[in-house]
Amino acid sequence: DTEVTQTPKHLVMGMTNKKSLKCEQHMGHRAMYWYKQKAKKPPELMFVYSYEKLSINESVPSRFSPECPNSSLLNLHLHALQPEDSALYLCASSQEGEQYFGPGTRLTVT
Amino acid sequence: EDKVVQSPLSLVVHEGDTVTLNCSYEVTNFRSLLWYKQEKKAPTFLFMLTSSGIEKKSGRLSSILDKKELFSILNITATQTGDSAVYLCAVLNYQLIWGAGTKLIIKP
């Protein structure tokens, strides 16, 4: 089973809203990732958690706040987003190298 | 600066044709090279290549890595319309460094 699940599939939020994206994997992978992907561009790394600890934060604005409650779950808390934050948000997990991606959350900020 | 370059950026062929997609890289602390297929949603993992000269194969898709010349190719034989997608190459050091992708369109 190489499944990573993400909820919600689609999200529309205003610039004053607070929302959260959720990601779950049950493959026992030690690392989990958040990526942002704009149209016609490759995924852009945002955060990496390794053994439930934040190991990489790629200079992401503070309006994005990651959380790793346990080894299977990864959240991304969103607050006061801008319209340019509209994108596909992808979660991935890995053990040794290959990363397996969830289906993504299509986020629109109005 | 680490970089991954894919070519061509886009390619249009007819069903049944064979295509070769290219990926060259200049990345410090290379660990492996990965190929993904992306249709409308998330990238789907295809191959991970770590050693030079060993071909990985899955059905009509195959890939090989040349660590001396710093490139990899992805071959698709007997293409079908369902192969239409963006093919992404990424190199792993301590994170994935992505190429821009090749957009492949298969015409019936």
XYZ file of C-alpha atoms in Angstrom:
218
model
C 0.000 0.000 0.000
C 1.589 3.243 -1.154
C -1.300 5.519 -0.367
C -1.081 9.017 1.002
C -4.450 10.643 1.638
C -5.229 14.343 1.795
C -8.304 16.299 2.818
C -10.040 18.322 1.643
C -9.752 17.821 -2.118
C -10.780 21.402 -2.798
C -10.822 24.454 -0.551
C -11.980 27.999 -1.181
C -11.158 30.487 1.546
C -11.179 34.213 2.079
C -8.120 36.158 3.103
C -9.319 36.447 6.712
C -10.171 32.757 7.165
C -8.288 30.118 9.122
C -8.291 26.616 7.678
C -6.210 23.458 7.844
C -5.069 20.902 5.299
C -4.637 17.325 6.462
C -2.422 14.503 5.263
C -2.177 10.896 6.414
C 0.023 7.924 5.554
C 0.102 4.435 7.041
C 3.237 3.134 5.366
C 5.473 3.761 8.370
C 7.461 6.335 6.418
C 9.817 8.433 8.544
C 9.632 11.609 6.478
C 6.668 13.715 5.388
C 6.602 16.764 3.154
C 4.454 19.702 2.115
C 4.809 21.043 -1.413
C 3.124 23.884 -3.241
C 2.558 23.526 -6.970
C 1.480 26.303 -9.321
C 0.160 25.570 -12.793
C 2.752 24.330 -15.278
C 5.503 24.354 -12.646
C 7.151 21.511 -10.722
C 6.355 21.068 -7.019
C 8.053 23.562 -4.721
C 9.175 22.253 -1.338
C 7.729 24.012 1.694
C 8.409 21.846 4.762
C 9.992 18.521 5.652
C 9.339 16.539 8.812
C 11.719 13.742 9.708
C 10.788 11.510 12.640
C 8.057 14.016 13.541
C 10.520 16.909 13.814
C 10.639 19.831 11.403
C 13.910 19.475 9.548
C 13.498 21.800 6.577
C 11.547 25.032 6.311
C 12.146 26.588 2.930
C 11.614 30.218 3.941
C 7.868 29.858 3.846
C 5.801 32.834 5.091
C 4.443 32.484 8.610
C 0.864 32.448 7.335
C 1.610 28.755 6.629
C 2.141 26.744 9.808
C 2.935 23.010 9.684
C 2.198 20.532 12.429
C 3.058 16.863 12.794
C 0.872 15.399 15.573
C 2.278 11.879 15.089
C 4.237 9.780 12.620
C 1.201 9.217 10.373
C -0.315 12.687 10.284
C 0.755 16.024 8.875
C -1.258 19.222 8.972
C -0.810 22.584 7.321
C -2.559 25.449 9.079
C -3.476 28.413 6.927
C -4.188 31.936 8.126
C -4.495 35.298 6.385
C -3.542 33.912 2.986
C -3.130 35.995 -0.133
C -4.663 35.315 -3.574
C -1.196 34.375 -4.869
C -1.212 31.453 -2.420
C -3.825 29.762 -4.593
C -2.218 26.517 -5.783
C -2.244 22.743 -5.504
C -0.855 21.716 -2.100
C 0.733 18.306 -2.128
C 1.705 16.102 0.754
C 4.279 13.348 0.290
C 5.996 10.725 2.417
C 9.156 8.691 2.019
C 11.288 6.152 3.775
C 14.477 5.708 1.779
C 14.239 7.921 -1.249
C 11.191 7.746 -3.467
C 8.461 10.089 -2.326
C 4.830 9.071 -2.646
C 2.394 11.897 -3.149
C -1.147 12.362 -1.981
C -3.799 13.589 -4.445
C -3.391 17.182 -3.295
C -5.690 19.940 -2.108
C -6.661 22.518 -4.705
C -6.702 25.780 -2.748
C -8.297 28.979 -3.994
C -7.902 32.169 -1.969
C -10.468 34.842 -2.749
C 23.782 25.936 -7.752
C 22.067 22.557 -8.057
C 19.984 22.163 -11.205
C 18.000 19.597 -13.159
C 17.244 20.236 -16.821
C 14.687 18.298 -18.830
C 14.300 18.226 -22.587
C 12.299 18.630 -24.628
C 9.901 20.874 -22.712
C 7.043 19.565 -24.815
C 6.558 16.811 -27.339
C 3.674 15.789 -29.581
C 3.707 12.327 -31.170
C 1.204 9.842 -32.585
C -0.026 6.712 -30.904
C 2.364 3.851 -31.420
C 5.461 6.031 -31.611
C 8.425 5.593 -29.278
C 9.580 8.600 -27.268
C 12.729 9.398 -25.326
C 12.687 12.017 -22.611
C 15.924 13.467 -21.287
C 17.056 14.651 -17.884
C 20.489 16.102 -17.143
C 21.645 17.280 -13.764
C 24.308 19.087 -11.817
C 23.608 18.299 -8.189
C 25.948 18.045 -5.213
C 25.732 14.979 -2.966
C 23.728 12.979 -5.507
C 21.811 10.083 -3.981
C 19.340 9.044 -6.662
C 17.292 10.213 -9.643
C 13.540 9.793 -9.789
C 10.969 9.935 -12.570
C 7.335 10.852 -11.980
C 4.269 11.081 -14.216
C 1.788 13.860 -13.521
C -1.625 14.066 -15.104
C -4.260 16.299 -13.570
C -3.417 15.615 -9.957
C -0.409 14.516 -7.946
C 2.849 13.115 -9.378
C 2.866 9.333 -9.615
C 6.166 7.611 -8.896
C 7.661 5.711 -11.860
C 11.310 4.886 -11.202
C 14.164 5.543 -8.823
C 17.660 5.125 -10.246
C 20.733 4.945 -8.092
C 23.308 2.997 -10.092
C 24.706 3.729 -13.536
C 23.897 1.513 -16.475
C 21.162 -0.582 -14.885
C 17.925 -0.284 -16.812
C 14.690 -0.209 -14.873
C 11.635 -1.395 -16.733
C 7.910 -1.329 -16.124
C 5.753 -2.422 -19.026
C 6.346 -0.058 -21.940
C 8.385 2.344 -19.813
C 12.083 2.042 -19.127
C 14.774 4.281 -17.731
C 18.518 4.320 -17.315
C 21.034 6.511 -15.510
C 24.512 7.592 -16.570
C 26.326 8.973 -13.511
C 29.474 9.766 -15.478
C 27.699 11.987 -17.995
C 25.099 13.116 -15.419
C 21.909 12.285 -17.275
C 19.014 9.904 -17.436
C 16.533 8.974 -20.144
C 12.971 7.753 -19.918
C 11.758 5.678 -22.860
C 8.150 4.941 -23.679
C 7.485 2.447 -26.469
C 4.218 1.898 -28.363
C 2.758 5.062 -26.869
C -0.939 5.293 -26.042
C -3.171 8.325 -25.455
C -3.134 7.471 -21.759
C 0.590 8.243 -21.687
C -0.212 11.921 -22.242
C 1.069 13.709 -19.131
C 3.863 15.835 -17.761
C 6.904 13.708 -16.955
C 8.996 15.086 -14.120
C 12.577 14.232 -13.315
C 13.940 14.957 -9.839
C 17.314 14.381 -8.228
C 17.595 13.534 -4.556
C 20.396 14.853 -2.393
C 18.933 15.892 0.948
C 15.734 16.939 -0.819
C 14.243 16.544 -4.297
C 15.472 19.010 -6.913
C 12.960 19.083 -9.728
C 13.263 19.623 -13.437
C 10.648 21.717 -15.213
C 9.029 18.657 -16.753
C 8.324 17.433 -20.283
C 4.748 17.784 -21.459
C 3.979 14.775 -23.634
C 0.919 14.730 -25.864
C -0.030 11.513 -27.674
C -2.363 12.054 -30.621
C -4.685 9.214 -31.664
